[in-house]
Short mmCIF file of C-alpha atoms in Angstrom, two decimals:
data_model
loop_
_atom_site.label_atom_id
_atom_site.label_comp_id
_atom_site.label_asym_id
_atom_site.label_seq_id
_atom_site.Cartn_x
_atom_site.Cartn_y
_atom_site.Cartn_z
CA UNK A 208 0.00 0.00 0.00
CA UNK A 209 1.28 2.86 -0.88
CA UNK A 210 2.06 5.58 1.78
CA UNK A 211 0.59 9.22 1.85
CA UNK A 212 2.68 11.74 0.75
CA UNK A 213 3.73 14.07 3.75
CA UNK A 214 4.81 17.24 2.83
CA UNK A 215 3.36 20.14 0.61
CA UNK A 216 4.57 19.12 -2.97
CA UNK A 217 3.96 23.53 -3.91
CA UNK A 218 5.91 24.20 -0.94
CA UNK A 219 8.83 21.67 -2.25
CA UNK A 220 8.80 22.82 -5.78
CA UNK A 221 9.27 26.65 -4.72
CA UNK A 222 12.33 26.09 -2.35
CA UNK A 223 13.57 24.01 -4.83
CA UNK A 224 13.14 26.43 -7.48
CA UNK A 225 14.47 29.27 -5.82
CA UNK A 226 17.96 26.34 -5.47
CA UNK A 227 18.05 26.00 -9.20
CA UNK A 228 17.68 29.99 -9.97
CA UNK A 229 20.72 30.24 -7.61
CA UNK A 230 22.80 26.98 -8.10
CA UNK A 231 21.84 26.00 -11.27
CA UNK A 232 20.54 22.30 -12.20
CA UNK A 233 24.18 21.60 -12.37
CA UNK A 234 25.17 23.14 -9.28
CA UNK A 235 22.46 22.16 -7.55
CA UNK A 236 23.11 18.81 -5.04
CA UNK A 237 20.37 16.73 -4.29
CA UNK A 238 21.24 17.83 -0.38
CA UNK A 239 20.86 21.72 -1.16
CA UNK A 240 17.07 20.37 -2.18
CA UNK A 241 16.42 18.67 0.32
CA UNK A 242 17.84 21.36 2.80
CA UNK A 243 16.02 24.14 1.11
CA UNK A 244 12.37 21.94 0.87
CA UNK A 245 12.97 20.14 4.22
CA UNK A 246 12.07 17.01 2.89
CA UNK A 247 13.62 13.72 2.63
CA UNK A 248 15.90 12.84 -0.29
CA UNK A 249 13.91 9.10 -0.34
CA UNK A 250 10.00 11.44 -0.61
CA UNK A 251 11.66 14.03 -3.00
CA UNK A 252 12.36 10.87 -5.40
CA UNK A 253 8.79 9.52 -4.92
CA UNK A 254 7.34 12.34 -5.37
CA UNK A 255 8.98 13.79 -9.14
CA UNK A 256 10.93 10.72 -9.67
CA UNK A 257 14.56 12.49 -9.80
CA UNK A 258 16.22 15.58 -9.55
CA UNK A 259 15.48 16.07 -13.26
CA UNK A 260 11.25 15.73 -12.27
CA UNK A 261 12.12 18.14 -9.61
CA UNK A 262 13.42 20.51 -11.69
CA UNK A 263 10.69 19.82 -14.63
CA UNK A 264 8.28 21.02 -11.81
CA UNK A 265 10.30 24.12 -10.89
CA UNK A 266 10.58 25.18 -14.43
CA UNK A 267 6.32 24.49 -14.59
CA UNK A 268 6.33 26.57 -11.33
CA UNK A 269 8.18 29.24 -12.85
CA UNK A 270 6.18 29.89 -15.89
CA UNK A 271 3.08 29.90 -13.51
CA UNK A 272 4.90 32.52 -11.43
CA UNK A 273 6.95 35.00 -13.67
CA UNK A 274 5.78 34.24 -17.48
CA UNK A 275 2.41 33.62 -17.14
CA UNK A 276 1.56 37.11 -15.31
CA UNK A 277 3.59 38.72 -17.62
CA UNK A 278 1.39 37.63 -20.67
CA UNK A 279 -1.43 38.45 -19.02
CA UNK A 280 -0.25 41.84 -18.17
CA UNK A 281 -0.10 42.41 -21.90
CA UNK A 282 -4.33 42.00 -21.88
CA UNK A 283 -4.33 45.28 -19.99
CA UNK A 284 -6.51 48.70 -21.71
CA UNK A 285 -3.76 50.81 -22.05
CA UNK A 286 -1.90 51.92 -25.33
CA UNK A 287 0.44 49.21 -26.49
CA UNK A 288 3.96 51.32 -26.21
CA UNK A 289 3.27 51.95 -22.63
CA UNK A 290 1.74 48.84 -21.91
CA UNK A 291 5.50 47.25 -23.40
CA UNK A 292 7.09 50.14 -21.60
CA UNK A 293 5.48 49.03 -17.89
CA UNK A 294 6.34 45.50 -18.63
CA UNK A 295 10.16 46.10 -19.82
CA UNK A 296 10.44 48.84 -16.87
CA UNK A 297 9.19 45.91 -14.21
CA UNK A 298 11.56 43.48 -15.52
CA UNK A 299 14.26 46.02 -14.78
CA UNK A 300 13.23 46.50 -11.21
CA UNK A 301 13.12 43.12 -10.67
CA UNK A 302 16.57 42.16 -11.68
CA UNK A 303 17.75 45.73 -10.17
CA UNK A 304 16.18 44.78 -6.50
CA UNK A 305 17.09 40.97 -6.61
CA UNK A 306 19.26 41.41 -3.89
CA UNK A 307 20.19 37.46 -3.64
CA UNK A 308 21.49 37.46 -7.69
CA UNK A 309 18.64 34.51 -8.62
CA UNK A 310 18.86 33.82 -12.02
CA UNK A 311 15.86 33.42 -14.94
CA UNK A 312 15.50 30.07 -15.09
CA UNK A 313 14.48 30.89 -18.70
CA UNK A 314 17.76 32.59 -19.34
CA UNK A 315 19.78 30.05 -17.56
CA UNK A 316 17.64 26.77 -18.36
CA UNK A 317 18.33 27.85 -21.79
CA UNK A 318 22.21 28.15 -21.69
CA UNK A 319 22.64 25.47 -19.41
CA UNK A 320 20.35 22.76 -20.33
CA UNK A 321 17.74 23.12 -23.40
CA UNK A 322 21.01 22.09 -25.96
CA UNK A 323 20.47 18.58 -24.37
CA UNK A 324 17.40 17.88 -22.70
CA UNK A 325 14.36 17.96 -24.95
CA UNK A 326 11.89 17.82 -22.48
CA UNK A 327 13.80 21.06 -20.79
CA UNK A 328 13.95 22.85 -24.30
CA UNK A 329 10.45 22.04 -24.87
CA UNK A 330 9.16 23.38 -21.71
CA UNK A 331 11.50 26.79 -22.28
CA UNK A 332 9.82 27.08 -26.14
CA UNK A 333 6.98 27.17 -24.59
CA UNK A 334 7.39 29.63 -22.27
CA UNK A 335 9.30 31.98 -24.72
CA UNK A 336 6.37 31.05 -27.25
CA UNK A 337 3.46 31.72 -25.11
CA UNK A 338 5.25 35.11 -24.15
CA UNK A 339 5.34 35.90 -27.40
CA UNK A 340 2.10 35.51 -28.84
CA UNK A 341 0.96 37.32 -26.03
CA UNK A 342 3.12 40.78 -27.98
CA UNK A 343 1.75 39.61 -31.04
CA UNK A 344 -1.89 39.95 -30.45
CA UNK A 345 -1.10 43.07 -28.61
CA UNK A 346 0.92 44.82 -31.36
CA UNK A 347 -1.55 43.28 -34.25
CA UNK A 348 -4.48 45.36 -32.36
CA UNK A 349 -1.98 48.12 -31.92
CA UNK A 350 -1.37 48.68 -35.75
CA UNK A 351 -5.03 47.94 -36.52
CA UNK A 352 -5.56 51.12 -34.29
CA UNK A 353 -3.09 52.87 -35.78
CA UNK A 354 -1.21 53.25 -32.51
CA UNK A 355 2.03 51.19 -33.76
CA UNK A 356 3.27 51.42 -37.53
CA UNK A 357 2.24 48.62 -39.74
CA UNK A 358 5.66 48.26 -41.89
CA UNK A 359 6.66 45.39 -39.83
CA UNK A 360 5.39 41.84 -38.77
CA UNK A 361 3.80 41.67 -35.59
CA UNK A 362 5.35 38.23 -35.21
CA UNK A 363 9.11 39.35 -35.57
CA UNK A 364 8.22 42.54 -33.65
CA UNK A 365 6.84 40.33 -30.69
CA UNK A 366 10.01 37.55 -31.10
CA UNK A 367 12.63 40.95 -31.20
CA UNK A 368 10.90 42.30 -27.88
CA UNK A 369 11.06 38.95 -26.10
CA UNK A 370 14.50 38.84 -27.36
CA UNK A 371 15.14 42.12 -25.43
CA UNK A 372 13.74 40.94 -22.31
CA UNK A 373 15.64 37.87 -22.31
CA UNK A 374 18.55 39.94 -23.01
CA UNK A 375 17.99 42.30 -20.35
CA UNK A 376 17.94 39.74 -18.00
CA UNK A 377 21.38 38.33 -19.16
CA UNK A 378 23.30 41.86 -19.16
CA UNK A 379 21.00 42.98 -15.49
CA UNK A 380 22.96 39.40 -13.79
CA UNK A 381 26.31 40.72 -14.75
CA UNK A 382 25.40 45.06 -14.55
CA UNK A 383 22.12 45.46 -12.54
CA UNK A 384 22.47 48.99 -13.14
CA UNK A 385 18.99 50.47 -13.50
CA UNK A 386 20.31 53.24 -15.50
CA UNK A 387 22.14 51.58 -18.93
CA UNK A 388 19.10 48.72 -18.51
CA UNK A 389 16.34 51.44 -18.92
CA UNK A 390 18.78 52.71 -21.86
CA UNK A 391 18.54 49.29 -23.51
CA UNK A 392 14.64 49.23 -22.82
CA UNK A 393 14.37 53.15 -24.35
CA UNK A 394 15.97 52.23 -27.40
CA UNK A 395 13.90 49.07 -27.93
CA UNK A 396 10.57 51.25 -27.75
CA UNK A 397 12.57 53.27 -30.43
CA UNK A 398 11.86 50.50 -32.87
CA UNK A 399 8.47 50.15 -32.84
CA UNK A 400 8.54 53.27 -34.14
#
């Protein structure tokens, strides 16, 4: 018979995401997760199978946490540049007052993992993809308003923004200088001119 599980499974998969944001998957030793979830290494396994499943969940947990709001943020009434301009300006502040130095585990699941683990790449596309359909539907009903120019696809207008964000993220790890990142996210408005 099999045993009830004993612990808050959430609970786990946030301490242990909030591990892999600062260790890495790499980095990350099966006794770091089971300090930082306070549960045995023996439940961890039976519960996601290995540290792979563990980290499968984090990455789920993430997108539920940081991506997911994000698109929907996108939904708001408000003109489209500002709209883009709110969302780039709160990634900023994010990485600016991220005092412990966690990484994106978009950024860093893609440099570190998604080159060989298909189900990791998978779950990244789909993050990245989701993100950007979110700016496309946005900046389509911007240029059918008129508010954004038309020249341009929506589609490589939404896939250069979520490039900048990304990119943000990578340069705001090394310089989280508030400043030069709110340079990078002026010019980027600059295009959609």
């Amino acid at each position: 018979m099999a045993r009830t599980r004993e612990f808050d499974t959430e609970a786990a998969v946030e301490a242990a995401m909030s591990v892999f944001r600062q260790k890495g998957f790499e980095g990350a030793s099966i006794q770091d997760l089971v300090d930082a979830t306070n549960v045995g290494r023996g439940s961890l396994y039976g519960a996601f199978g290995s540290k792979e499943g563990l980290y499968l969940a984090a990455l789920d947990r993430y997108r539920e946490r940081y991506a997911a709001p994000l698109s929907e943020m996108l939904t708001a009434d408000m003109p489209a540049r500002r709209l883009i301009r709110e969302v780039m300006t709160g990634v900023v502040d994010e990485i600016v007052r991220d005092g412990s130095r966690q990484a994106c585990l978009i950024v860093a699941g893609s440099m570190e993992r998604a080159h060989r683990e298909d189900e990791v790449r998978d779950r990244l596309r789909g993050t990245i993809e989701s993100l950007e359909e979110s700016l496309t539907r946005l900046i389509t009903r911007a240029q059918a308003a008129g508010e954004l120019a038309e020249d341009r696809s929506a589609v490589d207008t939404a896939q250069f923004l979520v490039m900048c964000l990304q990119g943000l993220r990578v340069i705001g790890a090394v310089r989280p200088d508030r400043t030069s990142l709110m340079a990078t996210v002026d010019t980027a408005l600059r295009c959609l001119n």
